[in-house]
Amino acid sequence: MTKSIAAFQDEQGRITGWPSDRRRAHQLAILDYFTGLFEPGVSYTAEQVDKILSDHSSAEDMSVFLTELVEGDYLATKDGLYWRADARPGALTASE
């Protein structure tokens, strides 16, 4: 991804908000950044996903990030678990 997410990060490197739709390349860069926070082949509970996103974001409403990750096929979900869509989960579950 060639677009930088720096304009959407605070001093600690956390994502501060979601770019407008006309800045789709920046949205995709942020989704790539968030996807990289999840280990391939590992399943995460909703609480674990929320914690990961909140640890790396200072935005007031982080639900847009999870919605975009799932709808954009970056994360897959079933039965209350989430995993990277590019790596089906095995027997591994992220520890809290």
mmCIF file with all atom_site columns, C-alpha atoms in Angstrom:
data_model
loop_
_atom_site.group_PDB
_atom_site.id
_atom_site.type_symbol
_atom_site.label_atom_id
_atom_site.label_alt_id
_atom_site.label_comp_id
_atom_site.label_asym_id
_atom_site.label_entity_id
_atom_site.label_seq_id
_atom_site.pdbx_PDB_ins_code
_atom_site.Cartn_x
_atom_site.Cartn_y
_atom_site.Cartn_z
_atom_site.occupancy
_atom_site.B_iso_or_equiv
_atom_site.pdbx_formal_charge
_atom_site.auth_seq_id
_atom_site.auth_comp_id
_atom_site.auth_asym_id
_atom_site.auth_atom_id
_atom_site.pdbx_PDB_model_num
ATOM 1  C CA . MET A 1 1  ? 0.000   0.000   0.000  1.00 0.00 ? 1  MET A CA 1
ATOM 2  C CA . THR A 1 2  ? 1.513   3.300   -1.035 1.00 0.00 ? 2  THR A CA 1
ATOM 3  C CA . LYS A 1 3  ? -0.689  5.614   1.037  1.00 0.00 ? 3  LYS A CA 1
ATOM 4  C CA . SER A 1 4  ? 0.553   6.639   4.459  1.00 0.00 ? 4  SER A CA 1
ATOM 5  C CA . ILE A 1 5  ? -1.615  6.428   7.542  1.00 0.00 ? 5  ILE A CA 1
ATOM 6  C CA . ALA A 1 6  ? 0.482   9.009   9.410  1.00 0.00 ? 6  ALA A CA 1
ATOM 7  C CA . ALA A 1 7  ? -2.139  11.733  8.919  1.00 0.00 ? 7  ALA A CA 1
ATOM 8  C CA . PHE A 1 8  ? -4.580  9.512   10.824 1.00 0.00 ? 8  PHE A CA 1
ATOM 9  C CA . GLN A 1 9  ? -2.305  8.659   13.753 1.00 0.00 ? 9  GLN A CA 1
ATOM 10 C CA . ASP A 1 10 ? -1.662  10.443  17.041 1.00 0.00 ? 10 ASP A CA 1
ATOM 11 C CA . GLU A 1 11 ? 1.725   10.891  18.729 1.00 0.00 ? 11 GLU A CA 1
ATOM 12 C CA . GLN A 1 12 ? 1.564   7.315   20.079 1.00 0.00 ? 12 GLN A CA 1
ATOM 13 C CA . GLY A 1 13 ? 0.836   5.879   16.631 1.00 0.00 ? 13 GLY A CA 1
ATOM 14 C CA . ARG A 1 14 ? -2.817  5.106   17.364 1.00 0.00 ? 14 ARG A CA 1
ATOM 15 C CA . ILE A 1 15 ? -5.404  5.599   14.622 1.00 0.00 ? 15 ILE A CA 1
ATOM 16 C CA . THR A 1 16 ? -7.473  8.684   15.418 1.00 0.00 ? 16 THR A CA 1
ATOM 17 C CA . GLY A 1 17 ? -10.352 8.351   12.981 1.00 0.00 ? 17 GLY A CA 1
ATOM 18 C CA . TRP A 1 18 ? -11.709 6.971   9.741  1.00 0.00 ? 18 TRP A CA 1
ATOM 19 C CA . PRO A 1 19 ? -10.943 8.843   6.492  1.00 0.00 ? 19 PRO A CA 1
ATOM 20 C CA . SER A 1 20 ? -13.799 9.975   4.271  1.00 0.00 ? 20 SER A CA 1
ATOM 21 C CA . ASP A 1 21 ? -14.921 7.731   1.422  1.00 0.00 ? 21 ASP A CA 1
ATOM 22 C CA . ARG A 1 22 ? -13.122 9.929   -1.102 1.00 0.00 ? 22 ARG A CA 1
ATOM 23 C CA . ARG A 1 23 ? -9.880  8.907   0.625  1.00 0.00 ? 23 ARG A CA 1
ATOM 24 C CA . ARG A 1 24 ? -10.403 5.195   -0.004 1.00 0.00 ? 24 ARG A CA 1
ATOM 25 C CA . ALA A 1 25 ? -6.679  4.520   -0.458 1.00 0.00 ? 25 ALA A CA 1
ATOM 26 C CA . HIS A 1 26 ? -6.109  5.785   3.093  1.00 0.00 ? 26 HIS A CA 1
ATOM 27 C CA . GLN A 1 27 ? -8.967  3.616   4.368  1.00 0.00 ? 27 GLN A CA 1
ATOM 28 C CA . LEU A 1 28 ? -7.359  0.567   2.758  1.00 0.00 ? 28 LEU A CA 1
ATOM 29 C CA . ALA A 1 29 ? -3.980  1.430   4.284  1.00 0.00 ? 29 ALA A CA 1
ATOM 30 C CA . ILE A 1 30 ? -5.579  1.616   7.744  1.00 0.00 ? 30 ILE A CA 1
ATOM 31 C CA . LEU A 1 31 ? -7.309  -1.730  7.188  1.00 0.00 ? 31 LEU A CA 1
ATOM 32 C CA . ASP A 1 32 ? -3.970  -3.267  6.187  1.00 0.00 ? 32 ASP A CA 1
ATOM 33 C CA . TYR A 1 33 ? -2.410  -1.809  9.351  1.00 0.00 ? 33 TYR A CA 1
ATOM 34 C CA . PHE A 1 34 ? -5.140  -3.267  11.573 1.00 0.00 ? 34 PHE A CA 1
ATOM 35 C CA . THR A 1 35 ? -5.000  -6.640  9.798  1.00 0.00 ? 35 THR A CA 1
ATOM 36 C CA . GLY A 1 36 ? -1.303  -6.869  10.599 1.00 0.00 ? 36 GLY A CA 1
ATOM 37 C CA . LEU A 1 37 ? -2.155  -6.758  14.304 1.00 0.00 ? 37 LEU A CA 1
ATOM 38 C CA . PHE A 1 38 ? -3.792  -10.188 14.087 1.00 0.00 ? 38 PHE A CA 1
ATOM 39 C CA . GLU A 1 39 ? -1.727  -13.383 13.903 1.00 0.00 ? 39 GLU A CA 1
ATOM 40 C CA . PRO A 1 40 ? -2.481  -15.647 10.930 1.00 0.00 ? 40 PRO A CA 1
ATOM 41 C CA . GLY A 1 41 ? -4.239  -18.857 11.916 1.00 0.00 ? 41 GLY A CA 1
ATOM 42 C CA . VAL A 1 42 ? -5.281  -17.612 15.368 1.00 0.00 ? 42 VAL A CA 1
ATOM 43 C CA . SER A 1 43 ? -8.899  -17.190 16.501 1.00 0.00 ? 43 SER A CA 1
ATOM 44 C CA . TYR A 1 44 ? -9.886  -14.180 18.615 1.00 0.00 ? 44 TYR A CA 1
ATOM 45 C CA . THR A 1 45 ? -12.949 -13.555 20.751 1.00 0.00 ? 45 THR A CA 1
ATOM 46 C CA . ALA A 1 46 ? -14.918 -10.343 20.232 1.00 0.00 ? 46 ALA A CA 1
ATOM 47 C CA . GLU A 1 47 ? -13.409 -9.005  23.471 1.00 0.00 ? 47 GLU A CA 1
ATOM 48 C CA . GLN A 1 48 ? -9.886  -9.706  22.242 1.00 0.00 ? 48 GLN A CA 1
ATOM 49 C CA . VAL A 1 49 ? -10.589 -8.009  18.918 1.00 0.00 ? 49 VAL A CA 1
ATOM 50 C CA . ASP A 1 50 ? -12.021 -4.970  20.720 1.00 0.00 ? 50 ASP A CA 1
ATOM 51 C CA . LYS A 1 51 ? -8.922  -4.786  22.937 1.00 0.00 ? 51 LYS A CA 1
ATOM 52 C CA . ILE A 1 52 ? -6.525  -4.993  19.991 1.00 0.00 ? 52 ILE A CA 1
ATOM 53 C CA . LEU A 1 53 ? -8.393  -2.274  18.125 1.00 0.00 ? 53 LEU A CA 1
ATOM 54 C CA . SER A 1 54 ? -8.701  -0.044  21.201 1.00 0.00 ? 54 SER A CA 1
ATOM 55 C CA . ASP A 1 55 ? -5.004  -0.457  22.017 1.00 0.00 ? 55 ASP A CA 1
ATOM 56 C CA . HIS A 1 56 ? -4.163  0.843   18.538 1.00 0.00 ? 56 HIS A CA 1
ATOM 57 C CA . SER A 1 57 ? -6.825  3.516   18.169 1.00 0.00 ? 57 SER A CA 1
ATOM 58 C CA . SER A 1 58 ? -7.860  6.658   19.979 1.00 0.00 ? 58 SER A CA 1
ATOM 59 C CA . ALA A 1 59 ? -11.069 7.067   17.960 1.00 0.00 ? 59 ALA A CA 1
ATOM 60 C CA . GLU A 1 60 ? -14.280 7.468   19.950 1.00 0.00 ? 60 GLU A CA 1
ATOM 61 C CA . ASP A 1 61 ? -16.239 4.987   17.811 1.00 0.00 ? 61 ASP A CA 1
ATOM 62 C CA . MET A 1 62 ? -14.127 1.998   16.858 1.00 0.00 ? 62 MET A CA 1
ATOM 63 C CA . SER A 1 63 ? -17.057 -0.056  15.573 1.00 0.00 ? 63 SER A CA 1
ATOM 64 C CA . VAL A 1 64 ? -16.428 1.311   12.080 1.00 0.00 ? 64 VAL A CA 1
ATOM 65 C CA . PHE A 1 65 ? -12.997 -0.358  12.092 1.00 0.00 ? 65 PHE A CA 1
ATOM 66 C CA . LEU A 1 66 ? -14.402 -3.796  12.917 1.00 0.00 ? 66 LEU A CA 1
ATOM 67 C CA . THR A 1 67 ? -17.250 -3.381  10.439 1.00 0.00 ? 67 THR A CA 1
ATOM 68 C CA . GLU A 1 68 ? -14.837 -2.418  7.666  1.00 0.00 ? 68 GLU A CA 1
ATOM 69 C CA . LEU A 1 69 ? -12.433 -5.253  8.552  1.00 0.00 ? 69 LEU A CA 1
ATOM 70 C CA . VAL A 1 70 ? -15.205 -7.852  8.340  1.00 0.00 ? 70 VAL A CA 1
ATOM 71 C CA . GLU A 1 71 ? -17.089 -6.400  5.362  1.00 0.00 ? 71 GLU A CA 1
ATOM 72 C CA . GLY A 1 72 ? -13.823 -5.892  3.484  1.00 0.00 ? 72 GLY A CA 1
ATOM 73 C CA . ASP A 1 73 ? -12.855 -9.548  4.047  1.00 0.00 ? 73 ASP A CA 1
ATOM 74 C CA . TYR A 1 74 ? -9.803  -8.689  6.143  1.00 0.00 ? 74 TYR A CA 1
ATOM 75 C CA . LEU A 1 75 ? -11.245 -10.553 9.139  1.00 0.00 ? 75 LEU A CA 1
ATOM 76 C CA . ALA A 1 76 ? -13.639 -13.481 9.013  1.00 0.00 ? 76 ALA A CA 1
ATOM 77 C CA . THR A 1 77 ? -16.073 -14.324 11.778 1.00 0.00 ? 77 THR A CA 1
ATOM 78 C CA . LYS A 1 78 ? -18.199 -17.259 12.860 1.00 0.00 ? 78 LYS A CA 1
ATOM 79 C CA . ASP A 1 79 ? -19.733 -18.347 16.156 1.00 0.00 ? 79 ASP A CA 1
ATOM 80 C CA . GLY A 1 80 ? -18.367 -15.321 18.015 1.00 0.00 ? 80 GLY A CA 1
ATOM 81 C CA . LEU A 1 81 ? -14.763 -15.804 16.894 1.00 0.00 ? 81 LEU A CA 1
ATOM 82 C CA . TYR A 1 82 ? -12.697 -13.700 14.487 1.00 0.00 ? 82 TYR A CA 1
ATOM 83 C CA . TRP A 1 83 ? -9.582  -14.526 12.478 1.00 0.00 ? 83 TRP A CA 1
ATOM 84 C CA . ARG A 1 84 ? -7.581  -13.130 9.597  1.00 0.00 ? 84 ARG A CA 1
ATOM 85 C CA . ALA A 1 85 ? -9.495  -13.978 6.447  1.00 0.00 ? 85 ALA A CA 1
ATOM 86 C CA . ASP A 1 86 ? -6.262  -14.810 4.640  1.00 0.00 ? 86 ASP A CA 1
ATOM 87 C CA . ALA A 1 87 ? -5.371  -17.515 7.165  1.00 0.00 ? 87 ALA A CA 1
ATOM 88 C CA . ARG A 1 88 ? -7.968  -19.990 8.384  1.00 0.00 ? 88 ARG A CA 1
ATOM 89 C CA . PRO A 1 89 ? -7.669  -20.679 12.103 1.00 0.00 ? 89 PRO A CA 1
ATOM 90 C CA . GLY A 1 90 ? -6.227  -23.932 13.318 1.00 0.00 ? 90 GLY A CA 1
ATOM 91 C CA . ALA A 1 91 ? -6.402  -25.135 16.888 1.00 0.00 ? 91 ALA A CA 1
ATOM 92 C CA . LEU A 1 92 ? -4.781  -21.934 18.139 1.00 0.00 ? 92 LEU A CA 1
ATOM 93 C CA . THR A 1 93 ? -6.701  -19.397 20.173 1.00 0.00 ? 93 THR A CA 1
ATOM 94 C CA . ALA A 1 94 ? -5.179  -16.113 21.252 1.00 0.00 ? 94 ALA A CA 1
ATOM 95 C CA . SER A 1 95 ? -4.462  -16.012 24.962 1.00 0.00 ? 95 SER A CA 1
ATOM 96 C CA . GLU A 1 96 ? -5.725  -13.058 26.944 1.00 0.00 ? 96 GLU A CA 1
#
